[in-house]
Amino acid sequence: MKVLVLNGPNLGRLDIRDSSIYGDMSYADLVAHIVNAAKTHGFEADVRQSNDEAEIIGWLHEAADSNLPVIINPAAFTHYSYAIRDAAEMVKAPLIEVHLSNPLSREEFRHTSVISGVANGTIGGFGPNSYVLALIALKALLS
Ligand code: DQA
């Protein structure tokens, strides 16, 4: 089973972001971590990253049209993109929101997610393993 794993702005530059928050894994390492974990749990992960809201919306339309499950880290778009929220709402297969950090333990503007209300659930605070936990949750939702 294919799963789209979508990553929002600045996640492609993980290795130069604050390592006390995001750890020291590069984006390439994160992708490998997700692809391997997906295989372990019976998925083929198509992992993508974009700094462009429109591109992410297009990928969510693709998931809606192809009935693909989605794991999404919308990054900063989490907190204000109603357009990504509306596109995520169209996805009828399970959609799980993930974060590397725990946004609820950070600045107040990160405490709001406009995406959570249209996600099956949200996992944050476990670094790269947030994605692994999302894959396990997805497997349970689909079985
Ligand atoms: C993030 C948390 C967001 O608040 C932030 O804007 C990001 C990354 C995370 O994975 O912890 O870019 O989504």
Tab-separated table of N, CA and C and ligand atoms in Angstrom:
chain	number	residue	atom	x	y	z
A	1	MET	N	0.848	-1.207	0.000
A	1	MET	CA	0.000	0.000	0.000
A	1	MET	C	0.876	1.247	0.000
A	2	LYS	N	0.515	2.175	-0.886
A	2	LYS	CA	1.307	3.410	-0.978
A	2	LYS	C	0.817	4.436	0.054
A	3	VAL	N	1.736	5.196	0.604
A	3	VAL	CA	1.377	6.308	1.492
A	3	VAL	C	2.162	7.545	1.049
A	4	LEU	N	1.448	8.660	0.952
A	4	LEU	CA	2.128	9.931	0.641
A	4	LEU	C	2.565	10.564	1.957
A	5	VAL	N	3.846	10.895	2.053
A	5	VAL	CA	4.368	11.552	3.251
A	5	VAL	C	4.799	12.958	2.828
A	6	LEU	N	4.044	13.946	3.276
A	6	LEU	CA	4.244	15.319	2.797
A	6	LEU	C	4.859	16.187	3.891
A	7	ASN	N	5.888	16.905	3.516
A	7	ASN	CA	6.610	17.771	4.457
A	7	ASN	C	6.599	19.216	3.971
A	8	GLY	N	6.277	20.106	4.885
A	8	GLY	CA	6.145	21.515	4.536
A	8	GLY	C	7.441	22.302	4.614
A	9	PRO	N	7.302	23.638	4.659
A	9	PRO	CA	8.434	24.539	4.494
A	9	PRO	C	9.531	24.379	5.545
A	10	ASN	N	10.743	24.512	5.059
A	10	ASN	CA	11.977	24.518	5.872
A	10	ASN	C	12.405	23.146	6.373
A	11	LEU	N	11.565	22.129	6.191
A	11	LEU	CA	11.959	20.794	6.660
A	11	LEU	C	13.073	20.215	5.793
A	12	GLY	N	13.210	20.711	4.573
A	12	GLY	CA	14.298	20.265	3.697
A	12	GLY	C	15.662	20.726	4.192
A	13	ARG	N	15.666	21.635	5.155
A	13	ARG	CA	16.929	22.184	5.670
A	13	ARG	C	17.116	21.800	7.143
A	14	LEU	N	16.620	20.621	7.459
A	14	LEU	CA	16.631	20.156	8.849
A	14	LEU	C	17.979	20.249	9.525
A	15	ASP	N	19.037	19.886	8.796
A	15	ASP	CA	20.351	19.829	9.447
A	15	ASP	C	20.898	21.195	9.843
A	16	ILE	N	20.307	22.279	9.284
A	16	ILE	CA	20.787	23.594	9.732
A	16	ILE	C	19.759	24.324	10.603
A	17	ARG	N	18.657	23.633	10.955
A	17	ARG	CA	17.710	24.240	11.899
A	17	ARG	C	18.205	23.968	13.327
A	18	ASP	N	17.540	24.543	14.300
A	18	ASP	CA	17.982	24.438	15.697
A	18	ASP	C	17.982	22.973	16.140
A	19	SER	N	19.190	22.452	16.366
A	19	SER	CA	19.303	21.014	16.665
A	19	SER	C	18.750	20.684	18.052
A	20	SER	N	18.640	21.706	18.930
A	20	SER	CA	18.064	21.417	20.252
A	20	SER	C	16.560	21.150	20.129
A	21	ILE	N	15.967	21.574	19.014
A	21	ILE	CA	14.531	21.332	18.778
A	21	ILE	C	14.327	20.190	17.787
A	22	TYR	N	15.135	20.214	16.714
A	22	TYR	CA	14.872	19.274	15.608
A	22	TYR	C	15.865	18.119	15.517
A	23	GLY	N	16.832	18.075	16.440
A	23	GLY	CA	17.833	17.011	16.381
A	23	GLY	C	18.844	17.294	15.283
A	24	ASP	N	19.696	16.325	15.004
A	24	ASP	CA	20.745	16.609	14.010
A	24	ASP	C	20.641	15.739	12.766
A	25	MET	N	19.489	15.149	12.536
A	25	MET	CA	19.308	14.345	11.336
A	25	MET	C	19.139	15.271	10.127
A	26	SER	N	19.759	14.888	9.009
A	26	SER	CA	19.524	15.665	7.785
A	26	SER	C	18.178	15.261	7.190
A	27	TYR	N	17.683	16.069	6.255
A	27	TYR	CA	16.414	15.707	5.608
A	27	TYR	C	16.564	14.386	4.861
A	28	ALA	N	17.722	14.194	4.214
A	28	ALA	CA	17.937	12.933	3.466
A	28	ALA	C	17.872	11.736	4.422
A	29	ASP	N	18.440	11.904	5.619
A	29	ASP	CA	18.387	10.818	6.617
A	29	ASP	C	16.949	10.586	7.087
A	30	LEU	N	16.214	11.684	7.248
A	30	LEU	CA	14.812	11.547	7.675
A	30	LEU	C	14.023	10.754	6.633
A	31	VAL	N	14.257	11.088	5.367
A	31	VAL	CA	13.546	10.379	4.287
A	31	VAL	C	13.872	8.883	4.336
A	32	ALA	N	15.169	8.567	4.507
A	32	ALA	CA	15.570	7.152	4.559
A	32	ALA	C	14.912	6.453	5.751
A	33	HIS	N	14.867	7.153	6.887
A	33	HIS	CA	14.243	6.617	8.109
A	33	HIS	C	12.766	6.288	7.836
A	34	ILE	N	12.072	7.192	7.157
A	34	ILE	CA	10.638	7.002	6.882
A	34	ILE	C	10.442	5.854	5.885
A	35	VAL	N	11.252	5.852	4.824
A	35	VAL	CA	11.107	4.821	3.783
A	35	VAL	C	11.343	3.430	4.384
A	36	ASN	N	12.369	3.313	5.236
A	36	ASN	CA	12.672	2.011	5.865
A	36	ASN	C	11.563	1.574	6.812
A	37	ALA	N	11.102	2.520	7.650
A	37	ALA	CA	10.026	2.182	8.595
A	37	ALA	C	8.760	1.798	7.829
A	38	ALA	N	8.512	2.495	6.736
A	38	ALA	CA	7.317	2.182	5.933
A	38	ALA	C	7.395	0.741	5.430
A	39	LYS	N	8.550	0.363	4.915
A	39	LYS	CA	8.736	-1.020	4.419
A	39	LYS	C	8.443	-2.020	5.532
A	40	THR	N	9.003	-1.752	6.725
A	40	THR	CA	8.799	-2.639	7.879
A	40	THR	C	7.312	-2.836	8.155
A	41	HIS	N	6.525	-1.785	7.933
A	41	HIS	CA	5.101	-1.865	8.262
A	41	HIS	C	4.231	-2.112	7.029
A	42	GLY	N	4.865	-2.505	5.943
A	42	GLY	CA	4.096	-2.925	4.768
A	42	GLY	C	3.646	-1.808	3.847
A	43	PHE	N	4.291	-0.643	3.951
A	43	PHE	CA	3.923	0.484	3.079
A	43	PHE	C	5.059	0.830	2.127
A	44	GLU	N	4.677	1.449	1.025
A	44	GLU	CA	5.659	2.084	0.136
A	44	GLU	C	5.472	3.588	0.309
A	45	ALA	N	6.470	4.246	0.921
A	45	ALA	CA	6.327	5.680	1.217
A	45	ALA	C	6.844	6.531	0.067
A	46	ASP	N	6.009	7.449	-0.381
A	46	ASP	CA	6.408	8.453	-1.369
A	46	ASP	C	6.585	9.750	-0.570
A	47	VAL	N	7.848	10.068	-0.265
A	47	VAL	CA	8.131	11.185	0.661
A	47	VAL	C	8.474	12.440	-0.150
A	48	ARG	N	7.746	13.523	0.117
A	48	ARG	CA	7.947	14.778	-0.637
A	48	ARG	C	8.067	15.958	0.331
A	49	GLN	N	8.753	16.996	-0.137
A	49	GLN	CA	8.896	18.216	0.670
A	49	GLN	C	8.726	19.421	-0.228
A	50	SER	N	8.028	20.422	0.277
A	50	SER	CA	7.907	21.658	-0.499
A	50	SER	C	7.806	22.856	0.433
A	51	ASN	N	8.356	23.971	-0.046
A	51	ASN	CA	8.200	25.245	0.660
A	51	ASN	C	6.996	26.007	0.111
A	52	ASP	N	6.302	25.410	-0.844
A	52	ASP	CA	5.272	26.093	-1.617
A	52	ASP	C	3.884	25.540	-1.251
A	53	GLU	N	3.060	26.398	-0.701
A	53	GLU	CA	1.707	25.995	-0.273
A	53	GLU	C	0.919	25.371	-1.419
A	54	ALA	N	1.021	25.987	-2.603
A	54	ALA	CA	0.240	25.497	-3.755
A	54	ALA	C	0.653	24.080	-4.134
A	55	GLU	N	1.947	23.807	-4.048
A	55	GLU	CA	2.425	22.464	-4.400
A	55	GLU	C	1.872	21.422	-3.418
A	56	ILE	N	1.866	21.763	-2.150
A	56	ILE	CA	1.337	20.832	-1.132
A	56	ILE	C	-0.158	20.617	-1.362
A	57	ILE	N	-0.863	21.672	-1.692
A	57	ILE	CA	-2.296	21.547	-1.987
A	57	ILE	C	-2.498	20.610	-3.180
A	58	GLY	N	-1.661	20.756	-4.199
A	58	GLY	CA	-1.748	19.872	-5.380
A	58	GLY	C	-1.529	18.414	-4.995
A	59	TRP	N	-0.593	18.165	-4.093
A	59	TRP	CA	-0.333	16.780	-3.656
A	59	TRP	C	-1.523	16.233	-2.863
A	60	LEU	N	-2.172	17.099	-2.080
A	60	LEU	CA	-3.362	16.642	-1.340
A	60	LEU	C	-4.515	16.354	-2.310
A	61	HIS	N	-4.626	17.144	-3.373
A	61	HIS	CA	-5.640	16.845	-4.398
A	61	HIS	C	-5.357	15.478	-5.027
A	62	GLU	N	-4.072	15.220	-5.284
A	62	GLU	CA	-3.668	13.917	-5.853
A	62	GLU	C	-4.085	12.780	-4.901
A	63	ALA	N	-3.843	12.972	-3.598
A	63	ALA	CA	-4.226	11.949	-2.600
A	63	ALA	C	-5.745	11.763	-2.592
A	64	ALA	N	-6.479	12.858	-2.684
A	64	ALA	CA	-7.944	12.768	-2.700
A	64	ALA	C	-8.408	12.019	-3.943
A	65	ASP	N	-7.840	12.353	-5.105
A	65	ASP	CA	-8.264	11.736	-6.374
A	65	ASP	C	-7.880	10.267	-6.444
A	66	SER	N	-6.744	9.893	-5.817
A	66	SER	CA	-6.256	8.513	-5.903
A	66	SER	C	-6.573	7.712	-4.643
A	67	ASN	N	-7.311	8.315	-3.734
A	67	ASN	CA	-7.665	7.677	-2.454
A	67	ASN	C	-6.438	7.137	-1.713
A	68	LEU	N	-5.413	7.976	-1.638
A	68	LEU	CA	-4.174	7.579	-0.962
A	68	LEU	C	-4.161	8.076	0.478
A	69	PRO	N	-3.687	7.245	1.425
A	69	PRO	CA	-3.489	7.754	2.780
A	69	PRO	C	-2.317	8.744	2.828
A	70	VAL	N	-2.393	9.659	3.787
A	70	VAL	CA	-1.399	10.742	3.874
A	70	VAL	C	-0.882	10.874	5.306
A	71	ILE	N	0.423	11.036	5.410
A	71	ILE	CA	1.043	11.509	6.650
A	71	ILE	C	1.625	12.868	6.296
A	72	ILE	N	1.234	13.896	7.034
A	72	ILE	CA	1.672	15.248	6.669
A	72	ILE	C	2.253	15.988	7.863
A	73	ASN	N	3.440	16.559	7.627
A	73	ASN	CA	4.000	17.534	8.553
A	73	ASN	C	3.900	18.879	7.841
A	74	PRO	N	2.864	19.640	8.132
A	74	PRO	CA	2.669	20.896	7.385
A	74	PRO	C	3.644	21.994	7.812
A	75	ALA	N	4.496	21.694	8.818
A	75	ALA	CA	5.464	22.677	9.330
A	75	ALA	C	4.733	23.979	9.700
A	76	ALA	N	5.279	25.133	9.352
A	76	ALA	CA	4.643	26.392	9.794
A	76	ALA	C	3.235	26.562	9.224
A	77	PHE	N	2.937	25.922	8.073
A	77	PHE	CA	1.577	26.020	7.517
A	77	PHE	C	0.530	25.445	8.468
A	78	THR	N	0.974	24.557	9.369
A	78	THR	CA	0.074	23.986	10.394
A	78	THR	C	-0.765	25.062	11.061
A	79	HIS	N	-0.095	26.191	11.321
A	79	HIS	CA	-0.671	27.163	12.239
A	79	HIS	C	-1.586	28.179	11.563
A	80	TYR	N	-1.575	28.216	10.198
A	80	TYR	CA	-2.407	29.256	9.569
A	80	TYR	C	-2.928	28.943	8.180
A	81	SER	N	-2.595	27.801	7.605
A	81	SER	CA	-3.023	27.604	6.211
A	81	SER	C	-4.400	26.947	6.109
A	82	TYR	N	-5.416	27.806	5.966
A	82	TYR	CA	-6.777	27.282	5.767
A	82	TYR	C	-6.877	26.577	4.417
A	83	ALA	N	-6.030	26.977	3.470
A	83	ALA	CA	-6.073	26.351	2.139
A	83	ALA	C	-5.594	24.905	2.224
A	84	ILE	N	-4.537	24.662	3.005
A	84	ILE	CA	-4.071	23.278	3.191
A	84	ILE	C	-5.107	22.498	4.001
A	85	ARG	N	-5.704	23.134	4.977
A	85	ARG	CA	-6.758	22.477	5.765
A	85	ARG	C	-7.913	22.038	4.857
A	86	ASP	N	-8.361	22.920	3.966
A	86	ASP	CA	-9.492	22.576	3.095
A	86	ASP	C	-9.118	21.462	2.125
A	87	ALA	N	-7.860	21.462	1.657
A	87	ALA	CA	-7.413	20.383	0.752
A	87	ALA	C	-7.320	19.065	1.525
A	88	ALA	N	-6.835	19.130	2.763
A	88	ALA	CA	-6.712	17.911	3.588
A	88	ALA	C	-8.091	17.322	3.867
A	89	GLU	N	-9.073	18.190	4.004
A	89	GLU	CA	-10.439	17.724	4.288
A	89	GLU	C	-10.988	16.867	3.146
A	90	MET	N	-10.490	17.094	1.931
A	90	MET	CA	-10.985	16.332	0.771
A	90	MET	C	-10.415	14.921	0.705
A	91	VAL	N	-9.361	14.665	1.481
A	91	VAL	CA	-8.737	13.331	1.468
A	91	VAL	C	-9.618	12.397	2.288
A	92	LYS	N	-10.134	11.356	1.642
A	92	LYS	CA	-11.054	10.463	2.361
A	92	LYS	C	-10.331	9.269	2.992
A	93	ALA	N	-9.156	8.928	2.491
A	93	ALA	CA	-8.332	7.910	3.153
A	93	ALA	C	-7.786	8.555	4.442
A	94	PRO	N	-7.263	7.738	5.379
A	94	PRO	CA	-6.743	8.335	6.613
A	94	PRO	C	-5.646	9.373	6.362
A	95	LEU	N	-5.673	10.412	7.168
A	95	LEU	CA	-4.657	11.476	7.091
A	95	LEU	C	-4.183	11.764	8.518
A	96	ILE	N	-2.884	11.630	8.729
A	96	ILE	CA	-2.309	11.828	10.062
A	96	ILE	C	-1.338	13.002	10.025
A	97	GLU	N	-1.497	13.899	10.984
A	97	GLU	CA	-0.613	15.075	11.117
A	97	GLU	C	0.552	14.704	12.036
A	98	VAL	N	1.755	15.028	11.622
A	98	VAL	CA	2.914	14.744	12.471
A	98	VAL	C	3.784	15.993	12.642
A	99	HIS	N	4.507	16.000	13.752
A	99	HIS	CA	5.517	17.035	14.007
A	99	HIS	C	6.719	16.388	14.661
A	100	LEU	N	7.889	16.870	14.298
A	100	LEU	CA	9.118	16.396	14.941
A	100	LEU	C	9.150	16.855	16.399
A	101	SER	N	8.893	18.144	16.594
A	101	SER	CA	8.868	18.709	17.946
A	101	SER	C	7.451	18.584	18.506
A	102	ASN	N	7.300	19.009	19.748
A	102	ASN	CA	5.956	19.077	20.336
A	102	ASN	C	5.520	20.537	20.298
A	103	PRO	N	4.717	20.930	19.312
A	103	PRO	CA	4.363	22.350	19.175
A	103	PRO	C	3.693	22.916	20.424
A	104	LEU	N	3.033	22.053	21.206
A	104	LEU	CA	2.322	22.540	22.395
A	104	LEU	C	3.273	22.940	23.520
A	105	SER	N	4.526	22.526	23.417
A	105	SER	CA	5.488	22.928	24.450
A	105	SER	C	6.352	24.094	23.970
A	106	ARG	N	5.967	24.700	22.852
A	106	ARG	CA	6.775	25.780	22.274
A	106	ARG	C	5.986	27.105	22.307
A	107	GLU	N	6.355	28.044	21.440
A	107	GLU	CA	5.720	29.366	21.457
A	107	GLU	C	4.205	29.229	21.255
A	108	GLU	N	3.483	30.227	21.781
A	108	GLU	CA	2.025	30.141	21.763
A	108	GLU	C	1.442	30.041	20.349
A	109	PHE	N	2.089	30.709	19.359
A	109	PHE	CA	1.506	30.649	18.003
A	109	PHE	C	1.510	29.229	17.455
A	110	ARG	N	2.368	28.362	18.032
A	110	ARG	CA	2.418	26.967	17.560
A	110	ARG	C	1.355	26.095	18.236
A	111	HIS	N	0.617	26.651	19.190
A	111	HIS	CA	-0.375	25.845	19.902
A	111	HIS	C	-1.635	25.638	19.083
A	112	THR	N	-1.800	26.448	18.044
A	112	THR	CA	-2.964	26.299	17.166
A	112	THR	C	-2.576	25.483	15.947
A	113	SER	N	-3.355	24.435	15.679
A	113	SER	CA	-3.231	23.746	14.394
A	113	SER	C	-4.565	23.857	13.685
A	114	VAL	N	-4.547	24.420	12.478
A	114	VAL	CA	-5.789	24.482	11.695
A	114	VAL	C	-5.996	23.177	10.937
A	115	ILE	N	-5.019	22.271	11.016
A	115	ILE	CA	-5.078	20.996	10.290
A	115	ILE	C	-5.698	19.885	11.153
A	116	SER	N	-5.440	19.927	12.477
A	116	SER	CA	-5.832	18.819	13.367
A	116	SER	C	-7.305	18.432	13.227
A	117	GLY	N	-8.156	19.405	13.019
A	117	GLY	CA	-9.595	19.143	12.937
A	117	GLY	C	-10.004	18.288	11.750
A	118	VAL	N	-9.152	18.184	10.747
A	118	VAL	CA	-9.485	17.344	9.584
A	118	VAL	C	-8.528	16.147	9.484
A	119	ALA	N	-7.714	15.941	10.508
A	119	ALA	CA	-6.809	14.777	10.528
A	119	ALA	C	-7.438	13.683	11.388
A	120	ASN	N	-7.071	12.437	11.113
A	120	ASN	CA	-7.526	11.355	11.997
A	120	ASN	C	-6.891	11.498	13.372
A	121	GLY	N	-5.663	12.011	13.400
A	121	GLY	CA	-4.985	12.227	14.668
A	121	GLY	C	-3.687	12.959	14.434
A	122	THR	N	-3.079	13.386	15.532
A	122	THR	CA	-1.834	14.162	15.468
A	122	THR	C	-0.790	13.525	16.378
A	123	ILE	N	0.430	13.414	15.861
A	123	ILE	CA	1.531	12.856	16.654
A	123	ILE	C	2.682	13.858	16.602
A	124	GLY	N	3.172	14.285	17.759
A	124	GLY	CA	4.267	15.244	17.779
A	124	GLY	C	5.155	15.033	18.978
A	125	GLY	N	6.411	15.415	18.822
A	125	GLY	CA	7.310	15.417	19.966
A	125	GLY	C	8.283	14.258	20.019
A	126	PHE	N	8.234	13.383	19.033
A	126	PHE	CA	9.074	12.185	19.074
A	126	PHE	C	10.170	12.189	18.014
A	127	GLY	N	10.474	13.376	17.488
A	127	GLY	CA	11.511	13.463	16.460
A	127	GLY	C	11.102	12.615	15.255
A	128	PRO	N	12.082	12.007	14.581
A	128	PRO	CA	11.774	11.197	13.389
A	128	PRO	C	10.800	10.055	13.696
A	129	ASN	N	10.760	9.633	14.967
A	129	ASN	CA	9.839	8.542	15.311
A	129	ASN	C	8.375	8.976	15.314
A	130	SER	N	8.104	10.276	15.253
A	130	SER	CA	6.706	10.702	15.076
A	130	SER	C	6.148	10.099	13.786
A	131	TYR	N	6.996	10.036	12.760
A	131	TYR	CA	6.549	9.468	11.472
A	131	TYR	C	6.343	7.955	11.593
A	132	VAL	N	7.224	7.296	12.370
A	132	VAL	CA	7.107	5.838	12.547
A	132	VAL	C	5.811	5.522	13.301
A	133	LEU	N	5.529	6.323	14.337
A	133	LEU	CA	4.285	6.120	15.095
A	133	LEU	C	3.072	6.362	14.205
A	134	ALA	N	3.193	7.325	13.312
A	134	ALA	CA	2.087	7.594	12.380
A	134	ALA	C	1.878	6.407	11.433
A	135	LEU	N	2.963	5.785	11.000
A	135	LEU	CA	2.837	4.611	10.111
A	135	LEU	C	2.134	3.463	10.853
A	136	ILE	N	2.489	3.290	12.137
A	136	ILE	CA	1.854	2.227	12.936
A	136	ILE	C	0.357	2.538	13.105
A	137	ALA	N	0.042	3.802	13.383
A	137	ALA	CA	-1.365	4.192	13.533
A	137	ALA	C	-2.124	3.995	12.223
A	138	LEU	N	-1.452	4.333	11.123
A	138	LEU	CA	-2.082	4.195	9.808
A	138	LEU	C	-2.402	2.732	9.502
A	139	LYS	N	-1.427	1.871	9.818
A	139	LYS	CA	-1.629	0.434	9.599
A	139	LYS	C	-2.852	-0.058	10.376
A	140	ALA	N	-2.965	0.392	11.624
A	140	ALA	CA	-4.113	-0.012	12.449
A	140	ALA	C	-5.420	0.538	11.859
A	141	LEU	N	-5.386	1.773	11.372
A	141	LEU	CA	-6.603	2.368	10.804
A	141	LEU	C	-7.055	1.632	9.547
A	142	LEU	N	-6.088	1.116	8.799
A	142	LEU	CA	-6.424	0.489	7.509
A	142	LEU	C	-6.735	-1.008	7.645
A	143	SER	N	-6.473	-1.581	8.839
A	143	SER	CA	-6.669	-3.037	8.928
A	143	SER	C	-8.045	-3.382	9.509
B	1	DQA	C1	7.130	21.461	12.984
B	1	DQA	C2	6.609	22.431	14.058
B	1	DQA	C3	6.177	23.742	13.428
B	1	DQA	O1	5.712	24.629	14.426
B	1	DQA	C4	7.333	24.399	12.717
B	1	DQA	O2	6.911	25.572	12.053
B	1	DQA	C5	8.059	23.490	11.779
B	1	DQA	C6	8.232	22.093	12.154
B	1	DQA	C7	7.710	20.171	13.596
B	1	DQA	O3	7.872	19.200	12.852
B	1	DQA	O4	8.021	20.138	14.792
B	1	DQA	O5	8.602	23.928	10.767
B	1	DQA	O6	6.046	21.092	12.158
